[in-house]
mmCIF file of N, CA and C in Angstrom:
data_model
loop_
_atom_site.group_PDB
_atom_site.id
_atom_site.type_symbol
_atom_site.label_atom_id
_atom_site.label_comp_id
_atom_site.label_asym_id
_atom_site.label_seq_id
_atom_site.Cartn_x
_atom_site.Cartn_y
_atom_site.Cartn_z
ATOM 1 N N MET A 1 115.230 -124.157 118.649
ATOM 2 C CA MET A 1 115.741 -125.284 119.401
ATOM 3 C C MET A 1 116.537 -124.754 120.592
ATOM 4 N N ARG A 2 116.379 -125.403 121.699
ATOM 5 C CA ARG A 2 117.034 -124.977 122.919
ATOM 6 C C ARG A 2 118.316 -125.788 123.123
ATOM 7 N N ALA A 3 119.392 -125.108 123.399
ATOM 8 C CA ALA A 3 120.675 -125.785 123.620
ATOM 9 C C ALA A 3 120.916 -125.923 125.118
ATOM 10 N N TYR A 4 121.371 -127.102 125.525
ATOM 11 C CA TYR A 4 121.664 -127.351 126.938
ATOM 12 C C TYR A 4 123.161 -127.470 127.122
ATOM 13 N N MET A 5 123.616 -126.924 128.217
ATOM 14 C CA MET A 5 125.022 -127.043 128.573
ATOM 15 C C MET A 5 125.214 -128.384 129.267
ATOM 16 N N LEU A 6 125.906 -129.297 128.646
ATOM 17 C CA LEU A 6 126.156 -130.598 129.246
ATOM 18 C C LEU A 6 127.548 -130.594 129.860
ATOM 19 N N TYR A 7 127.641 -131.145 131.044
ATOM 20 C CA TYR A 7 128.922 -131.188 131.742
ATOM 21 C C TYR A 7 129.633 -132.495 131.421
ATOM 22 N N TYR A 8 130.958 -132.440 131.399
ATOM 23 C CA TYR A 8 131.757 -133.627 131.172
ATOM 24 C C TYR A 8 131.903 -134.395 132.474
ATOM 25 N N HIS A 9 131.691 -135.679 132.371
ATOM 26 C CA HIS A 9 131.883 -136.528 133.543
ATOM 27 C C HIS A 9 133.376 -136.787 133.672
ATOM 28 N N ILE A 10 133.962 -136.384 134.789
ATOM 29 C CA ILE A 10 135.404 -136.463 134.976
ATOM 30 C C ILE A 10 135.825 -137.675 135.799
ATOM 31 N N PHE A 11 135.148 -137.919 136.903
ATOM 32 C CA PHE A 11 135.643 -138.932 137.828
ATOM 33 C C PHE A 11 134.485 -139.512 138.628
ATOM 34 N N LEU A 12 134.544 -140.813 138.869
ATOM 35 C CA LEU A 12 133.556 -141.470 139.713
ATOM 36 C C LEU A 12 134.262 -142.591 140.452
ATOM 37 N N THR A 13 134.022 -142.688 141.732
ATOM 38 C CA THR A 13 134.540 -143.808 142.500
ATOM 39 C C THR A 13 133.569 -144.107 143.620
ATOM 40 N N LEU A 14 133.621 -145.299 144.098
ATOM 41 C CA LEU A 14 132.810 -145.664 145.246
ATOM 42 C C LEU A 14 133.644 -145.423 146.495
ATOM 43 N N PHE A 15 133.101 -144.640 147.404
ATOM 44 C CA PHE A 15 133.837 -144.260 148.588
ATOM 45 C C PHE A 15 134.299 -145.484 149.379
ATOM 46 N N GLN A 16 133.467 -146.502 149.433
ATOM 47 C CA GLN A 16 133.830 -147.706 150.178
ATOM 48 C C GLN A 16 135.070 -148.365 149.579
ATOM 49 N N GLU A 17 135.167 -148.394 148.252
ATOM 50 C CA GLU A 17 136.342 -148.990 147.616
ATOM 51 C C GLU A 17 137.609 -148.206 147.929
ATOM 52 N N VAL A 18 137.495 -146.884 147.953
ATOM 53 C CA VAL A 18 138.656 -146.045 148.287
ATOM 54 C C VAL A 18 139.104 -146.328 149.712
ATOM 55 N N ILE A 19 138.161 -146.399 150.613
ATOM 56 C CA ILE A 19 138.473 -146.687 152.010
ATOM 57 C C ILE A 19 139.134 -148.052 152.135
ATOM 58 N N GLU A 20 138.532 -149.056 151.520
ATOM 59 C CA GLU A 20 139.074 -150.411 151.613
ATOM 60 C C GLU A 20 140.488 -150.488 151.036
ATOM 61 N N GLN A 21 140.693 -149.897 149.868
ATOM 62 C CA GLN A 21 142.015 -149.957 149.251
ATOM 63 C C GLN A 21 143.068 -149.257 150.099
ATOM 64 N N SER A 22 142.721 -148.081 150.629
ATOM 65 C CA SER A 22 143.708 -147.365 151.430
ATOM 66 C C SER A 22 143.967 -148.068 152.767
ATOM 67 N N LEU A 23 142.937 -148.700 153.335
ATOM 68 C CA LEU A 23 143.138 -149.465 154.567
ATOM 69 C C LEU A 23 144.001 -150.703 154.311
ATOM 70 N N TRP A 24 143.741 -151.389 153.199
ATOM 71 C CA TRP A 24 144.571 -152.551 152.863
ATOM 72 C C TRP A 24 146.023 -152.133 152.680
ATOM 73 N N TYR A 25 146.225 -151.003 152.016
ATOM 74 C CA TYR A 25 147.583 -150.500 151.821
ATOM 75 C C TYR A 25 148.259 -150.256 153.169
ATOM 76 N N GLU A 26 147.538 -149.672 154.103
ATOM 77 C CA GLU A 26 148.104 -149.367 155.423
ATOM 78 C C GLU A 26 148.405 -150.649 156.195
ATOM 79 N N ILE A 27 147.526 -151.637 156.100
ATOM 80 C CA ILE A 27 147.773 -152.924 156.771
ATOM 81 C C ILE A 27 149.021 -153.587 156.204
ATOM 82 N N GLU A 28 149.151 -153.586 154.881
ATOM 83 C CA GLU A 28 150.321 -154.190 154.252
ATOM 84 C C GLU A 28 151.596 -153.402 154.556
ATOM 85 N N ARG A 29 151.472 -152.082 154.716
ATOM 86 C CA ARG A 29 152.640 -151.266 155.046
ATOM 87 C C ARG A 29 153.151 -151.600 156.452
ATOM 88 N N ILE A 30 152.235 -151.817 157.379
ATOM 89 C CA ILE A 30 152.636 -152.108 158.756
ATOM 90 C C ILE A 30 153.136 -153.547 158.891
ATOM 91 N N ASP A 31 152.492 -154.472 158.222
ATOM 92 C CA ASP A 31 152.901 -155.876 158.307
ATOM 93 C C ASP A 31 153.016 -156.437 156.897
ATOM 94 N N LYS A 32 154.193 -156.352 156.337
ATOM 95 C CA LYS A 32 154.416 -156.770 154.950
ATOM 96 C C LYS A 32 154.235 -158.276 154.750
ATOM 97 N N GLU A 33 154.333 -159.033 155.806
ATOM 98 C CA GLU A 33 154.254 -160.485 155.675
ATOM 99 C C GLU A 33 152.868 -161.042 155.983
ATOM 100 N N THR A 34 151.899 -160.181 156.117
ATOM 101 C CA THR A 34 150.561 -160.689 156.427
ATOM 102 C C THR A 34 149.988 -161.435 155.227
ATOM 103 N N SER A 35 149.499 -162.601 155.491
ATOM 104 C CA SER A 35 148.852 -163.391 154.439
ATOM 105 C C SER A 35 147.413 -163.685 154.836
ATOM 106 N N LYS A 36 146.941 -162.973 155.828
ATOM 107 C CA LYS A 36 145.616 -163.246 156.370
ATOM 108 C C LYS A 36 144.597 -162.207 155.926
ATOM 109 N N THR A 37 144.717 -161.722 154.705
ATOM 110 C CA THR A 37 143.786 -160.692 154.251
ATOM 111 C C THR A 37 142.354 -161.209 154.146
ATOM 112 N N ASP A 38 142.180 -162.522 154.015
ATOM 113 C CA ASP A 38 140.825 -163.089 154.004
ATOM 114 C C ASP A 38 140.191 -163.050 155.386
ATOM 115 N N ASP A 39 141.005 -162.818 156.410
ATOM 116 C CA ASP A 39 140.506 -162.800 157.781
ATOM 117 C C ASP A 39 140.058 -161.413 158.222
ATOM 118 N N ILE A 40 140.139 -160.418 157.340
ATOM 119 C CA ILE A 40 139.745 -159.057 157.678
ATOM 120 C C ILE A 40 138.539 -158.668 156.830
ATOM 121 N N ILE A 41 137.535 -158.095 157.494
ATOM 122 C CA ILE A 41 136.334 -157.620 156.806
ATOM 123 C C ILE A 41 136.219 -156.129 157.072
ATOM 124 N N ILE A 42 136.084 -155.346 156.004
ATOM 125 C CA ILE A 42 135.938 -153.891 156.126
ATOM 126 C C ILE A 42 134.560 -153.530 155.588
ATOM 127 N N GLN A 43 133.786 -152.806 156.407
ATOM 128 C CA GLN A 43 132.437 -152.406 156.003
ATOM 129 C C GLN A 43 132.252 -150.908 156.217
ATOM 130 N N LEU A 44 131.617 -150.272 155.268
ATOM 131 C CA LEU A 44 131.168 -148.895 155.431
ATOM 132 C C LEU A 44 129.669 -148.969 155.680
ATOM 133 N N VAL A 45 129.238 -148.559 156.875
ATOM 134 C CA VAL A 45 127.846 -148.710 157.299
ATOM 135 C C VAL A 45 127.212 -147.334 157.447
ATOM 136 N N THR A 46 126.043 -147.163 156.866
ATOM 137 C CA THR A 46 125.279 -145.921 157.014
ATOM 138 C C THR A 46 124.114 -146.185 157.955
ATOM 139 N N LEU A 47 124.017 -145.372 158.993
ATOM 140 C CA LEU A 47 122.945 -145.486 159.970
ATOM 141 C C LEU A 47 122.094 -144.222 159.931
ATOM 142 N N ASP A 48 120.795 -144.411 159.877
ATOM 143 C CA ASP A 48 119.891 -143.271 159.965
ATOM 144 C C ASP A 48 118.588 -143.754 160.594
ATOM 145 N N TYR A 49 117.632 -142.891 160.687
ATOM 146 C CA TYR A 49 116.358 -143.234 161.297
ATOM 147 C C TYR A 49 115.309 -143.573 160.243
ATOM 148 N N GLY A 50 115.749 -144.016 159.073
ATOM 149 C CA GLY A 50 114.839 -144.363 157.999
ATOM 150 C C GLY A 50 114.385 -143.167 157.194
ATOM 151 N N MET A 51 114.934 -141.993 157.510
ATOM 152 C CA MET A 51 114.516 -140.779 156.811
ATOM 153 C C MET A 51 115.734 -140.006 156.297
ATOM 154 N N LYS A 52 116.802 -140.730 156.025
ATOM 155 C CA LYS A 52 118.064 -140.121 155.583
ATOM 156 C C LYS A 52 118.538 -139.134 156.643
ATOM 157 N N ASP A 53 118.680 -137.853 156.305
ATOM 158 C CA ASP A 53 119.216 -136.897 157.266
ATOM 159 C C ASP A 53 118.143 -136.003 157.891
ATOM 160 N N LYS A 54 116.883 -136.420 157.783
ATOM 161 C CA LYS A 54 115.781 -135.622 158.343
ATOM 162 C C LYS A 54 115.472 -136.059 159.774
ATOM 163 N N ASN A 55 114.952 -135.133 160.560
ATOM 164 C CA ASN A 55 114.578 -135.393 161.943
ATOM 165 C C ASN A 55 113.252 -136.156 161.977
ATOM 166 N N PRO A 56 113.231 -137.378 162.505
ATOM 167 C CA PRO A 56 111.983 -138.146 162.524
ATOM 168 C C PRO A 56 110.922 -137.534 163.441
ATOM 169 N N ILE A 57 111.323 -136.780 164.435
ATOM 170 C CA ILE A 57 110.362 -136.151 165.354
ATOM 171 C C ILE A 57 109.486 -135.137 164.619
ATOM 172 N N ASP A 58 110.003 -134.561 163.528
ATOM 173 C CA ASP A 58 109.215 -133.588 162.768
ATOM 174 C C ASP A 58 107.959 -134.202 162.149
ATOM 175 N N ASN A 59 107.928 -135.512 161.994
ATOM 176 C CA ASN A 59 106.776 -136.188 161.383
ATOM 177 C C ASN A 59 105.886 -136.892 162.398
ATOM 178 N N VAL A 60 106.163 -136.678 163.668
ATOM 179 C CA VAL A 60 105.359 -137.315 164.720
ATOM 180 C C VAL A 60 104.352 -136.308 165.250
ATOM 181 N N MET A 61 103.132 -136.756 165.428
ATOM 182 C CA MET A 61 102.088 -135.896 165.980
ATOM 183 C C MET A 61 101.926 -136.223 167.462
ATOM 184 N N PHE A 62 101.717 -135.176 168.262
ATOM 185 C CA PHE A 62 101.605 -135.337 169.711
ATOM 186 C C PHE A 62 100.241 -134.840 170.189
ATOM 187 N N TYR A 63 99.743 -135.471 171.234
ATOM 188 C CA TYR A 63 98.487 -135.076 171.860
ATOM 189 C C TYR A 63 98.803 -134.305 173.136
ATOM 190 N N SER A 64 97.935 -133.373 173.476
ATOM 191 C CA SER A 64 98.107 -132.625 174.724
ATOM 192 C C SER A 64 96.913 -132.869 175.637
ATOM 193 N N LYS A 65 97.093 -132.546 176.901
ATOM 194 C CA LYS A 65 96.000 -132.711 177.855
ATOM 195 C C LYS A 65 94.868 -131.722 177.585
ATOM 196 N N LYS A 66 95.222 -130.554 177.065
ATOM 197 C CA LYS A 66 94.217 -129.519 176.789
ATOM 198 C C LYS A 66 93.288 -129.914 175.651
ATOM 199 N N THR A 67 93.868 -130.513 174.615
ATOM 200 C CA THR A 67 93.076 -130.934 173.452
ATOM 201 C C THR A 67 93.377 -132.405 173.154
ATOM 202 N N PRO A 68 92.780 -133.323 173.908
ATOM 203 C CA PRO A 68 93.120 -134.748 173.766
ATOM 204 C C PRO A 68 92.658 -135.382 172.459
ATOM 205 N N ASN A 69 91.795 -134.715 171.713
ATOM 206 C CA ASN A 69 91.316 -135.286 170.458
ATOM 207 C C ASN A 69 92.024 -134.713 169.238
ATOM 208 N N GLU A 70 92.958 -133.819 169.462
ATOM 209 C CA GLU A 70 93.693 -133.207 168.359
ATOM 210 C C GLU A 70 95.191 -133.486 168.499
ATOM 211 N N ALA A 71 95.782 -133.913 167.413
ATOM 212 C CA ALA A 71 97.220 -134.160 167.400
ATOM 213 C C ALA A 71 97.909 -133.034 166.637
ATOM 214 N N ASP A 72 99.011 -132.556 167.184
ATOM 215 C CA ASP A 72 99.779 -131.476 166.557
ATOM 216 C C ASP A 72 101.260 -131.841 166.562
ATOM 217 N N PRO A 73 102.011 -131.286 165.616
ATOM 218 C CA PRO A 73 103.462 -131.491 165.678
ATOM 219 C C PRO A 73 104.031 -130.739 166.880
ATOM 220 N N ILE A 74 105.142 -131.184 167.374
ATOM 221 C CA ILE A 74 105.775 -130.554 168.529
ATOM 222 C C ILE A 74 106.449 -129.253 168.087
ATOM 223 N N SER A 75 106.363 -128.238 168.918
ATOM 224 C CA SER A 75 106.999 -126.957 168.571
ATOM 225 C C SER A 75 108.493 -127.023 168.890
ATOM 226 N N GLU A 76 109.243 -126.140 168.284
ATOM 227 C CA GLU A 76 110.698 -126.133 168.454
ATOM 228 C C GLU A 76 111.104 -125.967 169.920
ATOM 229 N N ASP A 77 110.388 -125.132 170.670
ATOM 230 C CA ASP A 77 110.761 -124.905 172.067
ATOM 231 C C ASP A 77 110.407 -126.085 172.971
ATOM 232 N N GLN A 78 109.575 -127.011 172.492
ATOM 233 C CA GLN A 78 109.211 -128.187 173.284
ATOM 234 C C GLN A 78 110.101 -129.389 172.991
ATOM 235 N N LYS A 79 110.898 -129.312 171.951
ATOM 236 C CA LYS A 79 111.756 -130.447 171.606
ATOM 237 C C LYS A 79 112.817 -130.627 172.688
ATOM 238 N N PRO A 80 113.059 -131.857 173.067
ATOM 239 C CA PRO A 80 114.075 -132.098 174.100
ATOM 240 C C PRO A 80 115.466 -131.687 173.620
ATOM 241 N N SER A 81 116.290 -131.309 174.566
ATOM 242 C CA SER A 81 117.645 -130.851 174.208
ATOM 243 C C SER A 81 118.566 -132.003 173.832
ATOM 244 N N PHE A 82 118.184 -133.230 174.140
ATOM 245 C CA PHE A 82 119.050 -134.360 173.825
ATOM 246 C C PHE A 82 118.890 -134.876 172.394
ATOM 247 N N ILE A 83 118.018 -134.303 171.605
ATOM 248 C CA ILE A 83 117.870 -134.707 170.206
ATOM 249 C C ILE A 83 119.137 -134.287 169.468
ATOM 250 N N PRO A 84 119.747 -135.203 168.726
ATOM 251 C CA PRO A 84 121.012 -134.873 168.058
ATOM 252 C C PRO A 84 120.836 -133.843 166.953
ATOM 253 N N GLY A 85 121.937 -133.221 166.572
ATOM 254 C CA GLY A 85 121.907 -132.219 165.514
ATOM 255 C C GLY A 85 121.913 -132.832 164.127
ATOM 256 N N HIS A 86 122.338 -134.071 164.016
ATOM 257 C CA HIS A 86 122.318 -134.766 162.732
ATOM 258 C C HIS A 86 121.685 -136.141 162.943
ATOM 259 N N PHE A 87 121.105 -136.652 161.880
ATOM 260 C CA PHE A 87 120.314 -137.866 162.014
ATOM 261 C C PHE A 87 120.813 -138.986 161.101
ATOM 262 N N LYS A 88 122.002 -138.811 160.587
ATOM 263 C CA LYS A 88 122.588 -139.827 159.722
ATOM 264 C C LYS A 88 124.082 -139.865 160.011
ATOM 265 N N GLU A 89 124.637 -141.059 160.101
ATOM 266 C CA GLU A 89 126.074 -141.176 160.304
ATOM 267 C C GLU A 89 126.605 -142.367 159.521
ATOM 268 N N GLN A 90 127.874 -142.290 159.219
ATOM 269 C CA GLN A 90 128.544 -143.398 158.551
ATOM 270 C C GLN A 90 129.661 -143.899 159.448
ATOM 271 N N GLN A 91 129.783 -145.193 159.508
ATOM 272 C CA GLN A 91 130.819 -145.821 160.314
ATOM 273 C C GLN A 91 131.650 -146.728 159.425
ATOM 274 N N ILE A 92 132.918 -146.806 159.741
ATOM 275 C CA ILE A 92 133.796 -147.780 159.113
ATOM 276 C C ILE A 92 134.009 -148.866 160.152
ATOM 277 N N ARG A 93 133.589 -150.056 159.822
ATOM 278 C CA ARG A 93 133.732 -151.176 160.758
ATOM 279 C C ARG A 93 134.757 -152.147 160.197
ATOM 280 N N ILE A 94 135.659 -152.549 161.049
ATOM 281 C CA ILE A 94 136.689 -153.509 160.658
ATOM 282 C C ILE A 94 136.590 -154.697 161.595
ATOM 283 N N TYR A 95 136.393 -155.866 161.010
ATOM 284 C CA TYR A 95 136.264 -157.095 161.778
ATOM 285 C C TYR A 95 137.439 -158.011 161.444
ATOM 286 N N SER A 96 137.798 -158.843 162.416
ATOM 287 C CA SER A 96 138.844 -159.828 162.200
ATOM 288 C C SER A 96 138.303 -161.207 162.528
ATOM 289 N N LYS A 97 138.434 -162.125 161.577
ATOM 290 C CA LYS A 97 138.065 -163.515 161.840
ATOM 291 C C LYS A 97 139.150 -164.183 162.679
ATOM 292 N N GLU A 98 140.363 -163.659 162.571
ATOM 293 C CA GLU A 98 141.518 -164.204 163.279
ATOM 294 C C GLU A 98 141.476 -163.766 164.742
ATOM 295 N N LYS A 99 141.671 -164.691 165.651
ATOM 296 C CA LYS A 99 141.616 -164.394 167.085
ATOM 297 C C LYS A 99 142.995 -164.073 167.676
ATOM 298 N N ASP A 100 144.041 -164.230 166.897
ATOM 299 C CA ASP A 100 145.404 -163.996 167.378
ATOM 300 C C ASP A 100 145.563 -162.533 167.817
ATOM 301 N N ALA A 101 145.984 -162.320 169.062
ATOM 302 C CA ALA A 101 146.095 -160.969 169.629
ATOM 303 C C ALA A 101 147.104 -160.117 168.871
ATOM 304 N N LYS A 102 148.188 -160.708 168.436
ATOM 305 C CA LYS A 102 149.216 -159.958 167.696
ATOM 306 C C LYS A 102 148.652 -159.457 166.356
ATOM 307 N N PHE A 103 147.926 -160.329 165.679
ATOM 308 C CA PHE A 103 147.328 -159.961 164.392
ATOM 309 C C PHE A 103 146.276 -158.866 164.566
ATOM 310 N N THR A 104 145.370 -159.039 165.531
ATOM 311 C CA THR A 104 144.320 -158.042 165.728
ATOM 312 C C THR A 104 144.897 -156.700 166.173
ATOM 313 N N GLU A 105 145.955 -156.722 166.948
ATOM 314 C CA GLU A 105 146.602 -155.465 167.355
ATOM 315 C C GLU A 105 147.255 -154.785 166.155
ATOM 316 N N MET A 106 147.840 -155.570 165.249
ATOM 317 C CA MET A 106 148.433 -155.012 164.033
ATOM 318 C C MET A 106 147.355 -154.354 163.170
ATOM 319 N N VAL A 107 146.193 -154.996 163.045
ATOM 320 C CA VAL A 107 145.088 -154.425 162.267
ATOM 321 C C VAL A 107 144.584 -153.152 162.939
ATOM 322 N N ARG A 108 144.481 -153.162 164.260
ATOM 323 C CA ARG A 108 144.046 -151.970 165.003
ATOM 324 C C ARG A 108 145.049 -150.822 164.795
ATOM 325 N N GLU A 109 146.319 -151.126 164.875
ATOM 326 C CA GLU A 109 147.359 -150.108 164.666
ATOM 327 C C GLU A 109 147.287 -149.536 163.250
ATOM 328 N N ALA A 110 147.117 -150.407 162.259
ATOM 329 C CA ALA A 110 147.009 -149.952 160.873
ATOM 330 C C ALA A 110 145.750 -149.096 160.684
ATOM 331 N N SER A 111 144.648 -149.487 161.302
ATOM 332 C CA SER A 111 143.398 -148.734 161.188
ATOM 333 C C SER A 111 143.531 -147.350 161.814
ATOM 334 N N ASN A 112 144.129 -147.282 162.993
ATOM 335 C CA ASN A 112 144.332 -145.987 163.649
ATOM 336 C C ASN A 112 145.278 -145.098 162.842
ATOM 337 N N SER A 113 146.330 -145.686 162.299
ATOM 338 C CA SER A 113 147.273 -144.935 161.467
ATOM 339 C C SER A 113 146.574 -144.395 160.230
ATOM 340 N N TRP A 114 145.768 -145.242 159.583
ATOM 341 C CA TRP A 114 145.015 -144.810 158.408
ATOM 342 C C TRP A 114 144.061 -143.680 158.765
ATOM 343 N N PHE A 115 143.361 -143.806 159.901
ATOM 344 C CA PHE A 115 142.370 -142.816 160.295
ATOM 345 C C PHE A 115 143.035 -141.464 160.554
ATOM 346 N N LYS A 116 144.187 -141.474 161.194
ATOM 347 C CA LYS A 116 144.908 -140.213 161.445
ATOM 348 C C LYS A 116 145.298 -139.548 160.129
ATOM 349 N N LYS A 117 145.778 -140.326 159.168
ATOM 350 C CA LYS A 117 146.137 -139.773 157.859
ATOM 351 C C LYS A 117 144.901 -139.243 157.139
ATOM 352 N N PHE A 118 143.807 -139.972 157.224
ATOM 353 C CA PHE A 118 142.549 -139.565 156.602
ATOM 354 C C PHE A 118 142.099 -138.219 157.153
ATOM 355 N N LEU A 119 142.159 -138.050 158.466
ATOM 356 C CA LEU A 119 141.750 -136.781 159.081
ATOM 357 C C LEU A 119 142.661 -135.633 158.673
ATOM 358 N N GLU A 120 143.946 -135.886 158.563
ATOM 359 C CA GLU A 120 144.879 -134.835 158.157
ATOM 360 C C GLU A 120 144.573 -134.350 156.748
ATOM 361 N N ILE A 121 144.159 -135.264 155.884
ATOM 362 C CA ILE A 121 143.888 -134.912 154.493
ATOM 363 C C ILE A 121 142.527 -134.244 154.340
ATOM 364 N N TYR A 122 141.489 -134.843 154.937
ATOM 365 C CA TYR A 122 140.130 -134.408 154.655
ATOM 366 C C TYR A 122 139.527 -133.437 155.661
ATOM 367 N N SER A 123 140.029 -133.426 156.865
ATOM 368 C CA SER A 123 139.465 -132.507 157.860
ATOM 369 C C SER A 123 140.543 -132.120 158.872
ATOM 370 N N PRO A 124 141.489 -131.291 158.460
ATOM 371 C CA PRO A 124 142.597 -130.964 159.348
ATOM 372 C C PRO A 124 142.180 -130.243 160.619
ATOM 373 N N ASP A 125 141.005 -129.619 160.637
ATOM 374 C CA ASP A 125 140.560 -128.890 161.823
ATOM 375 C C ASP A 125 139.712 -129.740 162.758
ATOM 376 N N GLU A 126 139.300 -130.921 162.325
ATOM 377 C CA GLU A 126 138.446 -131.769 163.133
ATOM 378 C C GLU A 126 139.237 -132.375 164.291
ATOM 379 N N LYS A 127 138.611 -132.509 165.397
ATOM 380 C CA LYS A 127 139.210 -133.131 166.583
ATOM 381 C C LYS A 127 138.501 -134.456 166.849
ATOM 382 N N VAL A 128 138.438 -135.298 165.859
ATOM 383 C CA VAL A 128 137.756 -136.582 165.961
ATOM 384 C C VAL A 128 138.800 -137.643 166.242
ATOM 385 N N LYS A 129 138.482 -138.567 167.121
ATOM 386 C CA LYS A 129 139.395 -139.644 167.460
ATOM 387 C C LYS A 129 138.744 -140.974 167.133
ATOM 388 N N PRO A 130 139.548 -141.952 166.703
ATOM 389 C CA PRO A 130 138.968 -143.269 166.420
ATOM 390 C C PRO A 130 138.511 -143.934 167.709
ATOM 391 N N THR A 131 137.468 -144.731 167.616
ATOM 392 C CA THR A 131 137.011 -145.480 168.775
ATOM 393 C C THR A 131 137.465 -146.916 168.623
ATOM 394 N N ASN A 132 138.133 -147.413 169.612
ATOM 395 C CA ASN A 132 138.613 -148.791 169.595
ATOM 396 C C ASN A 132 137.740 -149.624 170.499
ATOM 397 N N LYS A 133 136.791 -150.295 169.895
ATOM 398 C CA LYS A 133 135.872 -151.128 170.693
ATOM 399 C C LYS A 133 136.272 -152.559 170.589
#
């Protein structure tokens, strides 16, 4: 009989829940009297080209003038330089149903504060800045 080494399951969490909880904590820390939590929507969005983290150009066949009846994959030296190095990204989107400028600015401030703390903990060497659109 063959014995298998089974690992103990220690911890599991959904990353989106961690993000949402820590963002809510930061919003409440900045504005303790906010009662408009129903007016804030937090989404973790994954964007890719339908192929997870793979380059979609690798699966495209190209025709050349020399051999118009034969399709070949593009060679590495022919790939354009503007093709990104990664093909999957995750975004944290925060929406406000409330149109009040003071409220939306408070949420923006809390989001930026949270993001700075997140970077200090998880990627202290990264030079990433939040985008305020």
